[in-house]
mmCIF file of C-alpha atoms in Angstrom:
data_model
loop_
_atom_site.group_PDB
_atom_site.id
_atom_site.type_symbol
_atom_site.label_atom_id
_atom_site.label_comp_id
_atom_site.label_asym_id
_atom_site.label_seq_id
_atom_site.Cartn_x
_atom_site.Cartn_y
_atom_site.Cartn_z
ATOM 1 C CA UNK X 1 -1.772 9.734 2.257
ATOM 2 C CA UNK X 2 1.105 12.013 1.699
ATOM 3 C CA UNK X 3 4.332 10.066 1.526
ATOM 4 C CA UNK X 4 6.197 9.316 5.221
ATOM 5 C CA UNK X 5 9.361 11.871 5.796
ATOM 6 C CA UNK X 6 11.217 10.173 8.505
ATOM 7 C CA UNK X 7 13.751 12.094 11.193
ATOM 8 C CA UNK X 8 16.928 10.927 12.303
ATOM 9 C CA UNK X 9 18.704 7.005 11.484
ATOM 10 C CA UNK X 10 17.271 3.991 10.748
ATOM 11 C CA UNK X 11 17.613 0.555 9.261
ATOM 12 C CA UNK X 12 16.796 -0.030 5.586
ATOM 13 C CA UNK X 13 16.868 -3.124 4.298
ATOM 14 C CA UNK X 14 16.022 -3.235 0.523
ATOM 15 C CA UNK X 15 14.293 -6.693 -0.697
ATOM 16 C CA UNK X 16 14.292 -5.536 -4.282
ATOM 17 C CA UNK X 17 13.428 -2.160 -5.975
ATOM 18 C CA UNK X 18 13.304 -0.513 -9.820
ATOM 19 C CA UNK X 19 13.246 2.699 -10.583
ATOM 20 C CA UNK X 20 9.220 4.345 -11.125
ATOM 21 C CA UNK X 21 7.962 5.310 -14.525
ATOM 22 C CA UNK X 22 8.885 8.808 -16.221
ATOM 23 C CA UNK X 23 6.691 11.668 -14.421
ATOM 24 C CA UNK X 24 6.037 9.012 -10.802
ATOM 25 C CA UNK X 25 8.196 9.838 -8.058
ATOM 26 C CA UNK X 26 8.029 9.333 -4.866
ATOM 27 C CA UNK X 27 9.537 11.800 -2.112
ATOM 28 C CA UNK X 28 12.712 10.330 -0.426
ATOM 29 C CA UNK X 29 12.521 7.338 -2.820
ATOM 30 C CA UNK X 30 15.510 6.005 -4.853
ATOM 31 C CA UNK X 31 16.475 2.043 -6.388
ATOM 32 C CA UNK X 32 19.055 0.288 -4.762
ATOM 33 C CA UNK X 33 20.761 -3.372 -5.757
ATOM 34 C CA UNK X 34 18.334 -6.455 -4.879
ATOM 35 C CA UNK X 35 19.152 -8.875 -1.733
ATOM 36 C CA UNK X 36 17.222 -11.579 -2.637
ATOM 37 C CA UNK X 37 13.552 -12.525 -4.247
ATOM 38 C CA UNK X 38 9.966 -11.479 -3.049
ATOM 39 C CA UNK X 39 7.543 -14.112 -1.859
ATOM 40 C CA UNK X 40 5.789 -15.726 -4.400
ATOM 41 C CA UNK X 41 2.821 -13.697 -3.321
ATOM 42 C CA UNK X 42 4.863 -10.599 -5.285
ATOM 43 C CA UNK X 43 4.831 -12.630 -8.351
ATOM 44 C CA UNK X 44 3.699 -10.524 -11.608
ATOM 45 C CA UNK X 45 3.966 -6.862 -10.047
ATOM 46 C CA UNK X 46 6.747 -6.552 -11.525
ATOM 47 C CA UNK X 47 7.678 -3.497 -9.867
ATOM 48 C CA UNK X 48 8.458 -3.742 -6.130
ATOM 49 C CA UNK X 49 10.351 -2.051 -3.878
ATOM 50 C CA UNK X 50 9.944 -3.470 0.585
ATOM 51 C CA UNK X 51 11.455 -1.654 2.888
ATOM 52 C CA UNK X 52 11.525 -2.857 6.560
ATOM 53 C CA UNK X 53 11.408 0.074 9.056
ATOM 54 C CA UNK X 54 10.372 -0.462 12.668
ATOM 55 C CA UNK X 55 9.266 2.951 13.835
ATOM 56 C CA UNK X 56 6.170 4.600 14.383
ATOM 57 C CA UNK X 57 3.598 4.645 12.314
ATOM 58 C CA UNK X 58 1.562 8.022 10.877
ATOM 59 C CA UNK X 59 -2.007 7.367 10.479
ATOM 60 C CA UNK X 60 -4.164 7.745 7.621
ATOM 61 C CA UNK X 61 -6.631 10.444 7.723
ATOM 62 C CA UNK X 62 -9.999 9.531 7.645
ATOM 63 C CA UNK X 63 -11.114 12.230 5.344
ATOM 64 C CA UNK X 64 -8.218 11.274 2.933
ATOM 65 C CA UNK X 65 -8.672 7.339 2.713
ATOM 66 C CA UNK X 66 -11.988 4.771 2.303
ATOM 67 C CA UNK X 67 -12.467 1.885 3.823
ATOM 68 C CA UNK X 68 -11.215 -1.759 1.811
ATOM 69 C CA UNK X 69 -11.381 -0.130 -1.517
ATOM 70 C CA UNK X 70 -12.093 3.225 -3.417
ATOM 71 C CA UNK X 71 -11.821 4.816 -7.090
ATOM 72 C CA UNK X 72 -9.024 6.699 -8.033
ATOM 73 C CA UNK X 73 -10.104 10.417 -8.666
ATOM 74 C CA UNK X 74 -8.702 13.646 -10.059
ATOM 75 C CA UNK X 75 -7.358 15.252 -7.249
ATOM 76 C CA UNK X 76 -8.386 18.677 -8.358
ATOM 77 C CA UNK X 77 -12.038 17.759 -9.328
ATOM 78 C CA UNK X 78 -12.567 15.771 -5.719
ATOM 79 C CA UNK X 79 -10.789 19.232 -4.099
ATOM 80 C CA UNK X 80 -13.275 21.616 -5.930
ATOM 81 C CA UNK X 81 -16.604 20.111 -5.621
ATOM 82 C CA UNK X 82 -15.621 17.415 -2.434
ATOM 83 C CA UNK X 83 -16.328 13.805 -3.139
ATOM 84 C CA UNK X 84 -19.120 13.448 -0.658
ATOM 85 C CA UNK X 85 -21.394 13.855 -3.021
ATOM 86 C CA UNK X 86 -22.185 10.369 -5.334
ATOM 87 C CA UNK X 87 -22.930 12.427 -8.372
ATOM 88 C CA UNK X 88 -19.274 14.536 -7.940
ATOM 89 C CA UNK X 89 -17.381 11.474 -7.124
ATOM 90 C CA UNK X 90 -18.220 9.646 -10.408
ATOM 91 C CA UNK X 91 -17.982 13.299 -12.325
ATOM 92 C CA UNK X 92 -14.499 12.957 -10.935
ATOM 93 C CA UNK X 93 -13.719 9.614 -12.042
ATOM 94 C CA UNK X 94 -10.994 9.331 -14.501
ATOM 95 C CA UNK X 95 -12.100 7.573 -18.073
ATOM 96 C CA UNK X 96 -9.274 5.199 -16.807
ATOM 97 C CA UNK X 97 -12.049 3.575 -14.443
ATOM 98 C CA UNK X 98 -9.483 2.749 -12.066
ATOM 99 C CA UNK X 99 -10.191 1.405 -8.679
ATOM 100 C CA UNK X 100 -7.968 0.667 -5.759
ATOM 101 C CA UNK X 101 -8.280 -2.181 -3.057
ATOM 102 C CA UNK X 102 -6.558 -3.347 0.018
ATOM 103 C CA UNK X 103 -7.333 -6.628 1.233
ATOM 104 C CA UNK X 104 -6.595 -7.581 5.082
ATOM 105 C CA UNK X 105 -3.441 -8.431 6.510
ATOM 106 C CA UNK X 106 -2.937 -11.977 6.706
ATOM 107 C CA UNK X 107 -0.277 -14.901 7.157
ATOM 108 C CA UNK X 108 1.541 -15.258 3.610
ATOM 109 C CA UNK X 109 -0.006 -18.525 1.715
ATOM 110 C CA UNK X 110 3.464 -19.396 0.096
ATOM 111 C CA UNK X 111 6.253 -17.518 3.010
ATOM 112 C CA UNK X 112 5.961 -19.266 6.769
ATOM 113 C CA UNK X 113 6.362 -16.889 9.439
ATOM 114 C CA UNK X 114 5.884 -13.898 7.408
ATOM 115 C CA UNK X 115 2.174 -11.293 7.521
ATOM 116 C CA UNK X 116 1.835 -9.786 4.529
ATOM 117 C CA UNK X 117 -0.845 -7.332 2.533
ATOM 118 C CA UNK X 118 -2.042 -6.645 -0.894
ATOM 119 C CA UNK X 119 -2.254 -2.968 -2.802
ATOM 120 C CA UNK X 120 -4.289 -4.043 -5.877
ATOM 121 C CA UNK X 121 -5.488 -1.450 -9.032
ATOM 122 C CA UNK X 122 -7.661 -2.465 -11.481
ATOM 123 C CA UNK X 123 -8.516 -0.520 -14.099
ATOM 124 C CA UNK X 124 -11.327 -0.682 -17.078
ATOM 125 C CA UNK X 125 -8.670 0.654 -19.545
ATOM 126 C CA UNK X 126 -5.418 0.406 -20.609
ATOM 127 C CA UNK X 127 -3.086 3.327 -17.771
ATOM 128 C CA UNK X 128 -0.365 5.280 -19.214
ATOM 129 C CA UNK X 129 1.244 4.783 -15.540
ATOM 130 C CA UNK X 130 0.359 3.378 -12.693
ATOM 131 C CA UNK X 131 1.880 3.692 -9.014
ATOM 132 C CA UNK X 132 1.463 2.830 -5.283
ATOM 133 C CA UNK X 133 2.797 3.169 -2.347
ATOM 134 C CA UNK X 134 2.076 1.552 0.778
ATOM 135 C CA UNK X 135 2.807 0.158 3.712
ATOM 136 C CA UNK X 136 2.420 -2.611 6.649
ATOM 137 C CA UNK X 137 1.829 -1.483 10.247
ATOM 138 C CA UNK X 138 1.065 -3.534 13.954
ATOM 139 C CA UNK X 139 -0.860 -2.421 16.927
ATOM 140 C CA UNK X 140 1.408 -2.016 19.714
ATOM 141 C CA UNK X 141 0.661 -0.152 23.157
ATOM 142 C CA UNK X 142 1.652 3.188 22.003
ATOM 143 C CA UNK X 143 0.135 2.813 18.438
ATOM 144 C CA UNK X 144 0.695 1.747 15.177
ATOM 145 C CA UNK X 145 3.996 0.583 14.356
ATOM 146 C CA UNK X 146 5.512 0.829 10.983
ATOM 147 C CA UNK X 147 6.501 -2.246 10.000
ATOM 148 C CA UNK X 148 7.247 -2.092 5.893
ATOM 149 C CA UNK X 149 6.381 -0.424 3.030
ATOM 150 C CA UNK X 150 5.959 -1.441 -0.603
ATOM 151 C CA UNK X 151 6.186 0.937 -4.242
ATOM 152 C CA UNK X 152 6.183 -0.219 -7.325
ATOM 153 C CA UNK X 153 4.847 1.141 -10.734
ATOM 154 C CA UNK X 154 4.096 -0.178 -14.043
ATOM 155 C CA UNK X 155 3.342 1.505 -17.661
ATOM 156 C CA UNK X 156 0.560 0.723 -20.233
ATOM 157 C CA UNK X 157 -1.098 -1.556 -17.899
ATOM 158 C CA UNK X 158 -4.860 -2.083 -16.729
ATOM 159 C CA UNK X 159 -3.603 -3.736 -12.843
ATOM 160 C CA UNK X 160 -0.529 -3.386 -10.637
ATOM 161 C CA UNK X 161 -0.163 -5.456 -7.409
ATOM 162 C CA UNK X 162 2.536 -4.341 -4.712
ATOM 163 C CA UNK X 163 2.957 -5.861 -1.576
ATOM 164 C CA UNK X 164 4.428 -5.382 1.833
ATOM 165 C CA UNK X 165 5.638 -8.563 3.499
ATOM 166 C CA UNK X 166 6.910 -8.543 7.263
ATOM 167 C CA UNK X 167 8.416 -11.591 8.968
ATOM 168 C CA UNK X 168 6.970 -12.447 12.028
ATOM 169 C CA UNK X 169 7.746 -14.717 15.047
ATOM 170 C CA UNK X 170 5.279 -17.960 15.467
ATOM 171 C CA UNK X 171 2.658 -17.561 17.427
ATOM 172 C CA UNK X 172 2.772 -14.250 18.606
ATOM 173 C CA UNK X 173 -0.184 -11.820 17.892
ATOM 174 C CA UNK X 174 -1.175 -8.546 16.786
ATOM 175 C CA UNK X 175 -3.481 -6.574 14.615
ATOM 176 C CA UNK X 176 -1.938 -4.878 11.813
ATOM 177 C CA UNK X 177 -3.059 -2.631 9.239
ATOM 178 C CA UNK X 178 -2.330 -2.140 5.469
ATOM 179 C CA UNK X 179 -2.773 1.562 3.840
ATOM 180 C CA UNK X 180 -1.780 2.971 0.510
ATOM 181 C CA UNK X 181 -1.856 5.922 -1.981
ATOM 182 C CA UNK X 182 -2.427 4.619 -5.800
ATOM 183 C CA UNK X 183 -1.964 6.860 -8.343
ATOM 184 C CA UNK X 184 -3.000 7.112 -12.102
ATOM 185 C CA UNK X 185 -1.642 9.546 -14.917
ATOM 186 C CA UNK X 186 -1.726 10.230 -18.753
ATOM 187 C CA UNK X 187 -2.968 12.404 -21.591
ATOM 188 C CA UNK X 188 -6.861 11.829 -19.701
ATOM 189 C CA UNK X 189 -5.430 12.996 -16.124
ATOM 190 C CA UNK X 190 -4.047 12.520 -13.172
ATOM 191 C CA UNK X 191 -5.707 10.809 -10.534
ATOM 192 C CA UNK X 192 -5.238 9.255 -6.710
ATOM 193 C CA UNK X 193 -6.780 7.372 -4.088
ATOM 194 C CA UNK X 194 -5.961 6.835 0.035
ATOM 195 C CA UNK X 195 -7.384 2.757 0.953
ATOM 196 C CA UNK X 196 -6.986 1.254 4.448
ATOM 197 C CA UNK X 197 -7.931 -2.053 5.805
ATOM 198 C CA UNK X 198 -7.091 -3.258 9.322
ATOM 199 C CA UNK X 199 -7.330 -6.720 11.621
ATOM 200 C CA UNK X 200 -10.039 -6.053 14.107
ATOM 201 C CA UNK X 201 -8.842 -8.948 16.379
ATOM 202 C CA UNK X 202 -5.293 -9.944 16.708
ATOM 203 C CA UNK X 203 -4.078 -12.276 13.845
ATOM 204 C CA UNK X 204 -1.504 -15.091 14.655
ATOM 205 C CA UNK X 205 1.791 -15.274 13.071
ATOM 206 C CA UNK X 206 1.852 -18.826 11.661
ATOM 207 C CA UNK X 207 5.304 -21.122 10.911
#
């Protein structure tokens, strides 16, 4: 999932942010002063940056994202050989043994009235730097609506969590989605990975 370039003006609202590791960017990204505290669901990633955007949303490709969870793979070995093919994919596997997940959208167990969704690596070994970026859309007549996104990073690490939270009104439903790009570097590679998971029935925004 190549990172969203938005047109014209629109709200930001910054919930807290710090600035990537050395050699992780992200296009149109930047760090800007904390308003207040995460949910306690964001506690320990200790690297997040929400930003609230009500806009359309661009949808994942198919061919560039897997279903719930998926391994993060060197992005030149899965473009060479194509990942369809078991054997290839684990060729491609970094030694990192990293894997990326994305659990469903759901009402936040510590926030009322907010939906929020997990980006979750886990790696076998110890990651120079790890990244993701993600974000939290709703079904709405004419699509998928953007709702937030997360980033956050972390160095020397074997998991990062970031999270996109959204607020919600009581009672009111929707289905929403949660999609990311997780990335892996160091001396052993570079590697990346496009997740999705979705609502298939409309959730209920709790209080």
């Amino acid at each position: 999932m190549a990172t969203t370039m938005r047109a014209g003006l629109r709200a930001v609202t910054f919930v807290s942010s710090v600035a990537l590791a050395a050699g992780i960017a992200f296009a149109g990204g930047g760090v800007a002063a904390a308003a207040d505290e995460l949910p306690a669901d964001a506690v320990g990633t200790e690297t997040t940056e929400v930003v609230e955007i009500a806009e359309p949303d661009q949808v994942l490709p198919e061919e560039e994202a897997t279903f719930g969870e998926g391994d993060l793979v060197s992005a030149d070995d899965a473009t060479a050989s194509g990942v369809a093919d078991v054997q290839v994919a684990a060729a491609a596997r970094l030694p990192y043994l990293c894997r990326a997940s994305v659990d469903y959208p759901h009402n936040s167990h510590t926030t009322p009235s907010t939906i929020n969704v997990h980006f979750d690596t886990k790696c076998g070994q110890v990651a120079p730097n790890l990244s993701t970026e993600g974000t939290l859309s709703r079904s709405r007549w004419y699509g998928w609506e953007h709702l937030a996104t997360g980033r956050g990073g972390k160095v020397n690490t074997r998991t990062l969590r970031v999270v996109a939270p959204k607020r919600c009104t009581k009672d009111t439903l929707y289905r929403y989605k949660g999609q990311a790009r997780f990335y892996v570097s160091g001396p052993q590679g570079r590697g990346s990975a496009g997740v999705y998971n979705q609502n298939d029935t409309e959730l209920k925004c709790t209080g």
